[in-house]
Short mmCIF file of C-alpha atoms and ligand atoms in Angstrom, two decimals:
data_model
loop_
_atom_site.label_atom_id
_atom_site.label_comp_id
_atom_site.label_asym_id
_atom_site.label_seq_id
_atom_site.Cartn_x
_atom_site.Cartn_y
_atom_site.Cartn_z
CA MET A 26 39.60 2.19 -15.02
CA GLN A 27 39.00 2.90 -18.79
CA TYR A 28 35.25 3.19 -19.76
CA ASN A 29 35.16 1.54 -23.42
CA PRO A 30 38.32 1.07 -24.36
CA GLY A 31 39.14 1.52 -28.15
CA TRP A 32 35.38 2.96 -28.24
CA ASN A 33 34.32 6.54 -28.74
CA GLY A 34 30.71 5.77 -27.94
CA SER A 35 28.94 5.93 -24.77
CA SER A 36 25.79 4.11 -26.09
CA VAL A 37 26.80 1.00 -24.15
CA ASN A 38 28.95 0.68 -21.73
CA LEU A 39 32.32 -2.05 -20.51
CA LEU A 40 34.35 -0.40 -17.84
CA HIS A 41 37.77 -1.78 -17.05
CA VAL A 42 39.33 -2.09 -14.54
CA ARG A 43 42.79 -3.40 -14.11
CA ALA A 44 44.79 -4.26 -11.03
CA VAL A 45 48.83 -3.75 -11.75
CA GLY A 46 50.84 -5.90 -8.93
CA ARG A 47 54.58 -6.66 -9.14
CA GLY A 48 53.76 -10.44 -11.24
CA ASP A 49 50.96 -10.20 -12.02
CA THR A 50 47.27 -8.05 -12.93
CA LEU A 51 44.16 -8.51 -12.42
CA HIS A 52 41.21 -7.10 -15.18
CA TYR A 53 37.21 -6.52 -14.15
CA VAL A 54 35.26 -6.29 -16.90
CA TRP A 55 32.30 -4.47 -16.08
CA SER A 56 28.74 -3.33 -18.66
CA SER A 57 25.71 -3.69 -19.44
CA ILE A 58 26.12 -4.92 -22.88
CA GLY A 59 23.57 -7.74 -22.51
CA ALA A 60 22.64 -8.84 -19.49
CA PRO A 61 24.87 -6.56 -16.14
CA ALA A 62 27.69 -8.96 -16.24
CA ALA A 63 31.18 -8.50 -14.39
CA LEU A 64 34.19 -11.15 -15.76
CA LEU A 65 36.81 -11.34 -13.50
CA VAL A 66 40.66 -12.54 -15.32
CA ALA A 67 43.88 -13.20 -13.50
CA THR A 68 46.49 -13.54 -14.85
CA ALA A 69 50.85 -14.25 -14.44
CA SER A 70 52.43 -10.88 -15.99
CA GLY A 71 52.62 -7.41 -14.18
CA SER A 72 51.13 -5.94 -18.85
CA SER A 73 48.86 -8.29 -19.41
CA ALA A 74 45.51 -6.40 -21.87
CA LEU A 75 42.94 -5.97 -22.19
CA ARG A 76 41.46 -7.09 -26.08
CA LEU A 77 38.68 -6.10 -27.79
CA ASN A 78 37.08 -6.09 -31.25
CA TRP A 79 33.81 -4.15 -30.91
CA THR A 80 32.80 -4.72 -34.38
CA ARG A 81 32.17 -8.77 -32.91
CA LEU A 82 30.99 -7.54 -29.44
CA LEU A 83 28.23 -4.90 -31.39
CA SER A 84 27.36 -7.93 -33.95
CA PRO A 85 24.53 -10.62 -32.91
CA ASP A 86 27.75 -12.95 -32.63
CA PRO A 87 29.85 -11.54 -30.61
CA THR A 88 32.34 -15.11 -29.78
CA GLY A 89 36.16 -14.12 -29.66
CA ALA A 90 35.30 -10.02 -29.68
CA VAL A 91 36.62 -10.21 -26.01
CA TRP A 92 40.13 -11.24 -24.52
CA ILE A 93 43.55 -11.00 -22.50
CA GLU A 94 46.65 -10.79 -24.85
CA PRO A 95 48.98 -12.85 -23.72
CA ALA A 96 46.78 -15.66 -23.90
CA SER A 97 49.25 -17.78 -21.91
CA SER A 98 49.23 -15.39 -19.27
CA VAL A 99 45.30 -16.11 -17.70
CA VAL A 100 44.86 -18.29 -14.45
CA TYR A 101 41.78 -18.00 -13.47
CA SER A 102 38.47 -16.49 -15.35
CA ALA A 103 35.13 -16.71 -14.52
CA ALA A 104 32.16 -13.99 -14.45
CA VAL A 105 29.55 -13.19 -12.65
CA VAL A 106 25.63 -12.21 -14.31
CA PHE A 107 23.57 -10.28 -13.26
CA THR A 108 20.48 -11.70 -15.21
CA LYS A 109 17.03 -11.07 -13.39
CA VAL A 110 14.52 -9.16 -11.02
CA PHE A 111 11.52 -10.52 -9.25
CA GLU A 112 9.18 -9.10 -7.85
CA TYR A 113 6.17 -11.54 -5.77
CA SER A 114 3.84 -11.12 -3.55
CA GLN A 115 2.16 -14.03 -1.01
CA THR A 116 -1.51 -15.00 -0.93
CA LYS A 117 -3.56 -15.76 1.98
CA MET A 118 -2.49 -19.12 0.97
CA LEU A 119 0.66 -18.54 1.66
CA GLU A 120 1.45 -19.19 -1.98
CA GLU A 121 3.66 -16.67 -3.78
CA LEU A 122 2.15 -14.89 -6.29
CA PHE A 123 4.70 -13.60 -9.40
CA TYR A 124 4.33 -10.61 -11.47
CA PRO A 125 6.17 -10.69 -14.71
CA THR A 126 10.03 -10.98 -14.46
CA TYR A 127 12.35 -8.36 -15.22
CA ASP A 128 14.89 -9.23 -17.59
CA LEU A 129 18.07 -7.73 -16.89
CA SER A 130 19.20 -8.07 -20.96
CA ASP A 131 16.29 -6.42 -21.92
CA PHE A 132 16.90 -3.18 -20.25
CA SER A 133 18.24 0.83 -21.26
CA TRP A 134 20.88 1.41 -19.68
CA ASP A 135 22.30 5.29 -18.82
CA SER A 136 26.04 6.00 -20.04
CA VAL A 137 28.42 5.78 -17.20
CA ASN A 138 30.64 7.33 -18.01
CA GLY A 139 28.80 10.45 -16.31
CA THR A 140 28.83 8.57 -13.62
CA LEU A 141 32.48 7.73 -13.20
CA ASN A 142 35.23 8.52 -10.42
CA HIS A 143 38.55 8.08 -11.09
CA THR A 144 39.49 8.74 -7.32
CA ALA A 145 36.84 7.08 -5.22
CA LEU A 146 36.80 4.42 -7.96
CA THR A 147 33.72 4.43 -8.82
CA ALA A 148 31.00 4.07 -11.91
CA GLU A 149 27.60 3.52 -11.32
CA PHE A 150 25.35 1.02 -14.22
CA LYS A 151 21.44 2.78 -14.65
CA GLY A 152 18.15 1.68 -16.29
CA VAL A 153 15.05 1.31 -16.50
CA PRO A 154 13.49 -1.51 -18.41
CA ALA A 155 13.44 -1.15 -23.36
CA THR A 156 9.12 -0.99 -22.60
CA ASP A 157 7.43 -0.96 -18.73
CA PRO A 158 3.85 -0.84 -20.11
CA GLY A 159 3.08 -1.10 -16.32
CA GLY A 160 4.52 2.45 -16.26
CA SER A 161 7.01 1.09 -12.91
CA PHE A 162 9.53 2.49 -13.17
CA SER A 163 8.35 6.03 -14.72
CA ASN A 164 10.06 7.10 -11.84
CA GLY A 165 12.30 5.58 -10.68
CA SER A 166 15.55 3.13 -11.50
CA LEU A 167 17.29 -0.04 -11.07
CA ALA A 168 21.41 0.45 -10.34
CA PHE A 169 24.58 -1.56 -10.39
CA ARG A 170 26.99 0.89 -8.80
CA VAL A 171 30.84 -0.92 -8.73
CA THR A 172 33.56 0.25 -6.10
CA ALA A 173 36.92 -0.69 -6.91
CA TYR A 174 39.78 -0.51 -3.73
CA GLU A 175 43.22 0.24 -4.05
CA VAL A 176 44.06 -1.02 -0.51
CA GLY A 177 42.31 -3.43 1.55
CA GLY A 178 40.08 -1.69 4.57
CA ARG A 179 36.43 -1.52 5.64
CA ASP A 180 33.67 0.70 3.80
CA GLY A 181 32.24 2.92 6.48
CA PRO A 182 28.70 2.80 4.81
CA LEU A 183 26.49 -0.16 6.12
CA PRO A 184 27.14 -2.85 5.31
CA SER A 185 30.15 -2.12 5.97
CA LEU A 186 31.66 -4.74 4.62
CA LEU A 187 35.63 -5.76 4.71
CA HIS A 188 37.49 -5.48 1.21
CA THR A 189 41.08 -6.45 0.28
CA ALA A 190 42.57 -4.11 -2.92
CA ASN A 191 41.62 -8.19 -5.07
CA SER A 192 38.25 -7.72 -4.46
CA SER A 193 35.50 -5.20 -5.27
CA LYS A 194 32.36 -4.32 -4.13
CA VAL A 195 29.20 -4.08 -5.97
CA GLU A 196 25.24 -2.29 -4.75
CA PHE A 197 22.04 -3.21 -6.07
CA VAL A 198 20.18 0.01 -6.04
CA LEU A 199 16.24 -0.61 -6.24
CA ALA A 200 15.21 3.40 -5.93
CA GLY A 201 11.68 4.95 -6.39
CA VAL A 202 10.36 2.08 -8.27
CA ALA A 203 6.39 1.58 -7.88
CA PRO A 204 5.93 -1.87 -6.79
CA ARG A 205 2.91 -4.17 -8.32
CA GLY A 206 0.96 -5.11 -5.53
CA ASN A 207 0.54 -4.16 -2.35
CA SER A 208 3.24 -6.59 -0.38
CA SER A 209 5.93 -6.84 -3.07
CA ARG A 210 8.95 -8.42 -1.97
CA PHE A 211 12.10 -8.38 -4.91
CA ALA A 212 14.13 -11.32 -5.78
CA LEU A 213 18.01 -11.16 -7.79
CA GLU A 214 18.83 -13.99 -8.98
CA VAL A 215 22.79 -14.93 -10.12
CA ALA A 216 24.46 -16.10 -12.31
CA MET A 217 27.89 -17.59 -12.00
CA VAL A 218 29.71 -18.64 -15.26
CA GLU A 219 32.93 -20.85 -14.40
CA GLU A 220 35.74 -22.53 -16.33
CA PRO A 221 35.59 -26.75 -15.64
CA GLY A 222 37.02 -28.25 -12.81
CA VAL A 223 35.31 -25.03 -10.59
CA ALA A 224 32.85 -25.96 -8.05
CA GLN A 225 30.81 -23.09 -6.06
CA LYS A 226 30.36 -23.68 -2.09
CA LEU A 227 27.85 -21.20 -0.32
CA ARG A 228 28.42 -20.60 3.13
CA SER A 229 27.38 -18.43 5.62
CA ALA A 230 28.93 -18.36 8.70
CA ARG A 231 27.32 -16.30 12.30
CA SER A 232 29.10 -14.61 14.66
CA ILE A 233 28.06 -12.88 18.43
CA ASP A 234 29.53 -9.44 17.53
CA ASP A 235 27.27 -7.12 15.20
CA GLU A 236 29.73 -4.14 15.63
CA TYR A 237 29.56 -3.78 11.54
CA THR A 238 25.93 -4.46 10.71
CA PRO A 239 24.33 -4.10 13.69
CA THR A 240 21.53 -6.99 14.60
CA ILE A 241 23.83 -8.37 11.09
CA PHE A 242 25.36 -11.74 12.74
CA GLU A 243 25.34 -14.02 8.97
CA MET A 244 27.87 -14.02 6.60
CA LEU A 245 27.16 -15.76 3.83
CA SER A 246 30.65 -16.79 1.02
CA LEU A 247 30.00 -17.85 -3.04
CA VAL A 248 33.31 -20.01 -3.33
CA ALA A 249 34.69 -21.05 -6.21
CA GLU A 250 37.05 -23.29 -5.09
CA SER A 251 39.50 -26.32 -8.18
CA GLN A 252 38.20 -29.12 -6.96
CA ASN A 253 41.68 -30.61 -7.57
CA ASP A 254 42.92 -29.10 -4.01
CA SER A 255 40.06 -26.56 -2.48
CA SER A 256 41.42 -23.60 -3.24
CA PRO A 257 39.66 -21.08 -3.59
CA LEU A 258 39.90 -18.98 -6.96
CA SER A 259 37.20 -16.52 -6.25
CA PHE A 260 34.26 -15.32 -4.87
CA LEU A 261 31.02 -13.50 -3.21
CA GLN A 262 30.38 -12.21 -0.45
CA TRP A 263 27.69 -10.34 1.55
CA LYS A 264 26.47 -9.60 4.02
CA ALA A 265 22.39 -11.20 5.60
CA THR A 266 20.93 -7.62 4.92
CA ALA A 267 19.77 -4.84 2.40
CA TYR A 268 19.30 -1.65 3.30
CA GLY A 269 15.72 0.91 3.04
CA SER A 270 17.64 3.90 2.82
CA GLN A 271 20.09 5.40 0.69
CA THR A 272 22.14 6.62 4.02
CA PRO A 273 21.77 3.62 5.69
CA ARG A 274 21.16 2.68 9.89
CA ARG A 275 20.66 -0.30 11.65
CA GLU A 276 17.23 -0.16 11.62
CA ASP A 277 16.57 0.64 7.62
CA ASN A 278 17.29 -2.98 7.51
CA ILE A 279 15.46 -5.48 5.02
CA GLN A 280 16.30 -8.88 4.83
CA CYS A 281 18.46 -11.07 2.85
CA ARG A 282 17.41 -14.64 2.09
CA SER A 283 19.82 -16.20 0.04
CA HIS A 284 18.21 -19.59 -1.53
CA SER A 285 19.25 -22.09 -2.81
CA LEU A 286 22.41 -23.07 -5.51
CA GLN A 287 21.31 -24.24 -8.18
CA ALA A 288 24.41 -26.22 -10.84
CA ALA A 289 24.38 -27.64 -14.24
CA ASN A 290 21.98 -27.78 -16.43
CA TRP A 291 20.89 -24.09 -16.04
CA SER A 292 21.21 -22.32 -19.56
CA LEU A 293 23.64 -19.49 -20.14
CA PRO A 294 22.54 -15.95 -19.33
CA VAL A 295 22.14 -13.58 -22.27
CA SER A 296 25.34 -12.02 -22.22
CA SER A 297 27.07 -10.57 -25.13
CA LEU A 298 29.67 -10.24 -22.48
CA VAL A 299 30.08 -13.52 -21.30
CA HIS A 300 28.99 -14.38 -24.62
CA ALA A 301 32.39 -12.67 -26.05
CA TYR A 302 35.30 -14.09 -23.86
CA PHE A 303 33.87 -17.49 -22.85
CA GLY A 304 32.20 -18.29 -26.45
CA GLU A 305 29.08 -20.55 -27.27
CA GLY A 306 27.87 -24.06 -28.46
CA VAL A 307 29.83 -25.80 -29.66
CA GLY A 308 33.42 -26.04 -28.01
CA SER A 309 32.87 -24.05 -25.06
CA THR A 310 33.52 -24.71 -21.77
CA TYR A 311 32.58 -23.30 -19.24
CA THR A 312 29.97 -23.98 -16.09
CA ILE A 313 27.14 -21.96 -14.59
CA SER A 314 25.83 -21.94 -11.04
CA ALA A 315 22.67 -19.45 -10.33
CA ILE A 316 21.39 -17.64 -6.94
CA ASN A 317 18.40 -16.17 -6.45
CA ILE A 318 18.81 -13.19 -3.48
CA SER A 319 15.64 -12.09 -1.62
CA PHE A 320 14.72 -9.01 -0.09
CA GLY A 321 11.98 -8.18 2.82
CA GLY A 322 10.14 -9.84 5.20
CA GLU A 323 7.10 -11.33 5.90
CA ASP A 324 5.43 -8.25 4.48
CA GLY A 325 7.77 -6.39 2.33
CA GLN A 326 6.44 -3.48 3.87
CA VAL A 327 10.13 -1.39 3.65
CA TYR A 328 10.12 -1.16 0.46
CA GLN A 329 6.47 -0.63 0.53
CA GLU A 330 7.29 2.64 2.51
CA LYS A 331 10.92 3.35 1.73
CA ARG A 332 10.86 2.75 -2.34
CA TYR A 333 14.25 2.35 -1.94
CA LEU A 334 16.12 -1.46 -1.50
CA SER A 335 20.57 -1.73 -1.56
CA TRP A 336 22.39 -4.77 -1.17
CA SER A 337 26.10 -5.20 -1.26
CA VAL A 338 27.75 -7.34 -2.76
CA LEU A 339 32.04 -8.21 -2.39
CA LEU A 340 33.64 -9.97 -5.43
CA GLY A 341 37.45 -10.46 -5.87
CA PHE A 342 39.82 -12.86 -6.06
CA GLY A 343 41.24 -15.19 -3.86
CA GLN A 344 39.87 -16.57 -0.15
CA PRO A 345 36.92 -14.03 1.20
CA PRO A 346 38.05 -11.67 3.60
CA LYS A 347 37.64 -12.78 7.05
CA ASP A 348 36.47 -10.76 9.26
CA THR A 349 38.02 -11.10 13.26
CA PHE A 350 36.10 -9.90 16.39
CA SER A 351 36.11 -6.35 16.98
CA PRO A 352 37.84 -4.30 19.39
CA LEU A 353 34.75 -3.93 21.03
CA VAL A 354 33.33 -7.50 21.93
CA ILE A 355 37.35 -8.54 22.07
CA SER A 356 37.08 -5.60 24.91
CA ILE A 357 33.59 -7.23 26.68
CA MET A 358 35.52 -10.59 26.49
CA ALA A 359 39.12 -9.18 27.90
CA VAL A 360 36.83 -7.58 31.02
CA ALA A 361 34.49 -10.53 31.02
CA LEU A 362 38.09 -12.83 31.29
CA GLY A 363 39.09 -10.54 32.84
CA THR A 364 37.89 -9.95 36.11
CA PRO A 365 37.52 -13.71 36.34
CA MET A 366 41.70 -13.96 35.80
CA VAL A 367 42.55 -10.83 38.30
CA MET A 368 40.55 -12.15 40.65
CA LEU A 369 42.88 -15.14 40.71
CA LEU A 370 46.18 -13.71 40.52
CA VAL A 371 44.56 -11.78 43.64
CA GLY A 372 44.08 -14.47 45.10
CA SER A 373 47.28 -16.61 44.32
CA CYS A 374 49.42 -13.07 45.67
CA VAL A 375 47.87 -13.20 48.97
CA VAL A 376 48.19 -16.95 48.99
CA PHE A 377 51.56 -16.38 47.70
CA PHE A 378 52.41 -13.76 50.47
CA ALA A 379 49.86 -15.88 53.38
CA GLN A 380 52.63 -19.09 52.33
CA ARG A 381 56.14 -16.65 52.95
CA LYS A 382 54.39 -15.58 55.92
CA ARG A 383 53.13 -18.99 57.16
CA TYR A 384 57.43 -20.03 56.54
CA SER A 385 59.10 -17.52 58.05
CA GLU A 386 58.05 -18.32 61.11
CA TYR A 387 60.16 -20.77 61.45
CA GLU A 388 62.59 -21.25 63.20
CA PRO A 389 66.18 -22.40 60.80
CA ILE A 390 66.77 -25.41 61.70
CA ASN A 391 70.46 -25.22 61.65
C1 LIG B 14 36.74 -7.68 -35.86
O1 LIG B 14 35.49 -8.77 -36.24
C2 LIG B 14 35.15 -8.52 -37.42
C3 LIG B 14 34.17 -9.47 -37.49
O2 LIG B 14 34.22 -10.77 -37.08
C4 LIG B 14 36.45 -8.62 -38.41
O3 LIG B 14 35.65 -8.87 -39.30
C5 LIG B 14 37.76 -7.95 -38.37
O4 LIG B 14 38.65 -8.56 -39.17
C6 LIG B 14 37.88 -8.06 -36.13
N1 LIG B 14 39.07 -7.41 -36.21
C7 LIG B 14 40.11 -7.69 -36.06
C8 LIG B 14 41.62 -5.84 -36.21
O5 LIG B 14 40.47 -9.05 -35.53
C1 LIG B 15 9.07 10.28 -7.60
O1 LIG B 15 9.91 10.20 -6.80
C2 LIG B 15 10.18 11.38 -5.97
C3 LIG B 15 11.69 11.07 -5.15
O2 LIG B 15 12.07 10.02 -5.04
C4 LIG B 15 8.86 11.80 -4.72
O3 LIG B 15 9.18 12.92 -4.66
C5 LIG B 15 7.80 12.14 -6.34
O4 LIG B 15 6.40 12.29 -4.92
C6 LIG B 15 7.49 10.02 -6.97
N1 LIG B 15 6.99 10.74 -7.63
C7 LIG B 15 5.74 10.71 -8.15
C8 LIG B 15 4.94 10.66 -8.90
O5 LIG B 15 5.76 9.12 -7.63
C1 LIG B 16 -3.98 -1.97 -2.19
O1 LIG B 16 -4.08 -1.33 -0.45
C2 LIG B 16 -4.62 -0.65 -1.78
C3 LIG B 16 -5.31 0.73 -0.56
O2 LIG B 16 -4.96 0.50 1.07
C4 LIG B 16 -6.63 -1.09 -1.14
O3 LIG B 16 -7.15 -0.32 -1.89
C5 LIG B 16 -6.61 -2.20 -2.82
O4 LIG B 16 -7.77 -2.98 -2.66
C6 LIG B 16 -5.18 -3.19 -2.39
N1 LIG B 16 -5.16 -4.18 -3.03
C7 LIG B 16 -4.42 -5.61 -2.47
C8 LIG B 16 -4.97 -6.51 -4.20
O5 LIG B 16 -4.87 -6.28 -1.74
C1 LIG B 17 15.05 -17.81 -8.94
O1 LIG B 17 13.38 -18.00 -8.72
C2 LIG B 17 12.47 -18.24 -9.42
C3 LIG B 17 11.25 -17.62 -9.18
O2 LIG B 17 10.50 -18.47 -8.40
C4 LIG B 17 12.67 -19.52 -10.51
O3 LIG B 17 11.76 -19.38 -11.54
C5 LIG B 17 14.54 -19.09 -10.52
O4 LIG B 17 14.19 -20.42 -11.46
C6 LIG B 17 15.06 -19.27 -9.56
N1 LIG B 17 16.60 -18.71 -9.98
C7 LIG B 17 17.19 -19.97 -8.84
C8 LIG B 17 18.79 -19.76 -9.90
O5 LIG B 17 16.53 -20.85 -8.48
#
């Protein structure tokens, strides 16, 4: 993990996470220059390097300020941008009343430097709106907590997502922000930037097993697939829940809903990092899709009470990790299926012995 490589200041944040394999390298570049975003680049070289032209990156036209060397080693690039936070209430007529949107590209972000943990591989991007006339953020903040992984495994705290060494986690946290209505709910808008020839598919998987995330049975994956052969290139994956506590327990669930994926004619989110890498205007080649993730059930009560909301999403290359049945569920199934099995076995033994006995009563013919 490297903070602002090649730049001495900490007034802006750029975090480079590099994972080196035998013949390949994965680059994750997180930045809050513009809307908070993550750039994902996979290369077929064990020594590819991230290059930055800071003068250009911090200028009004950052096109070309971020690149990978050697350029020929790049096999796949994509970006995820956290664009906006919406706050809304439902009126008596069941209409949704929207409060002014929080545009995350208009936030001011604390320095990530002090939050870097090189052992746990974590960092936090914490911000407040640059102008906050209503004072909603006077005692609160919004944050993106990033975790990189060296090996596969499962997170301890809920939602206990399964991860691989090729993935990273980002936790969206709204803490202490005063809601603007009595039954406010929040939604986060996430945009995906892909090269042409890549299609995003939203998939939902339901399981009977909730051992790792009690009471939550739905897992969602937004997978970027190659249009040629449908091979998965990258993904976002999350459980259909957020939590209303820093130490989440089952009862702190906040309902999380994924709205429909919006593809095409979506204008490029304001993110310097995305412009810097993919370019802008004529000649730039990427497609954009976006999705809203909303938090809060019927009445938005949990946030109202706890003033805390955390939602975790895994971001990675290749195929999203797939949960198998937990040991508990396997043993329950074994017991449930096992009992008749044992009875069948015991039954057939009895028959066998009974038959042997019967046969033995026969006298040999000769
Ligand atoms: C960085 O970008 C600036 C502005 O576009 C340019 O003048 C400068 O030559 C670039 N520096 C390098 C090392 O490429
Ligand atoms: C600010 O937040 C802290 C911790 O969440 C809380 O204890 C305190 O009462 C809050 N103050 C105001 C003025 O809301
Ligand atoms: C919000 O709740 C407060 C206190 O419960 C009440 O006085 C106020 O009228 C409510 N506002 C709305 C818009 O319902
Ligand atoms: C998210 O919801 C807001 C408010 O309804 C809407 O303006 C915006 O276009 C939505 N974004 C996506 C990607 O659906």
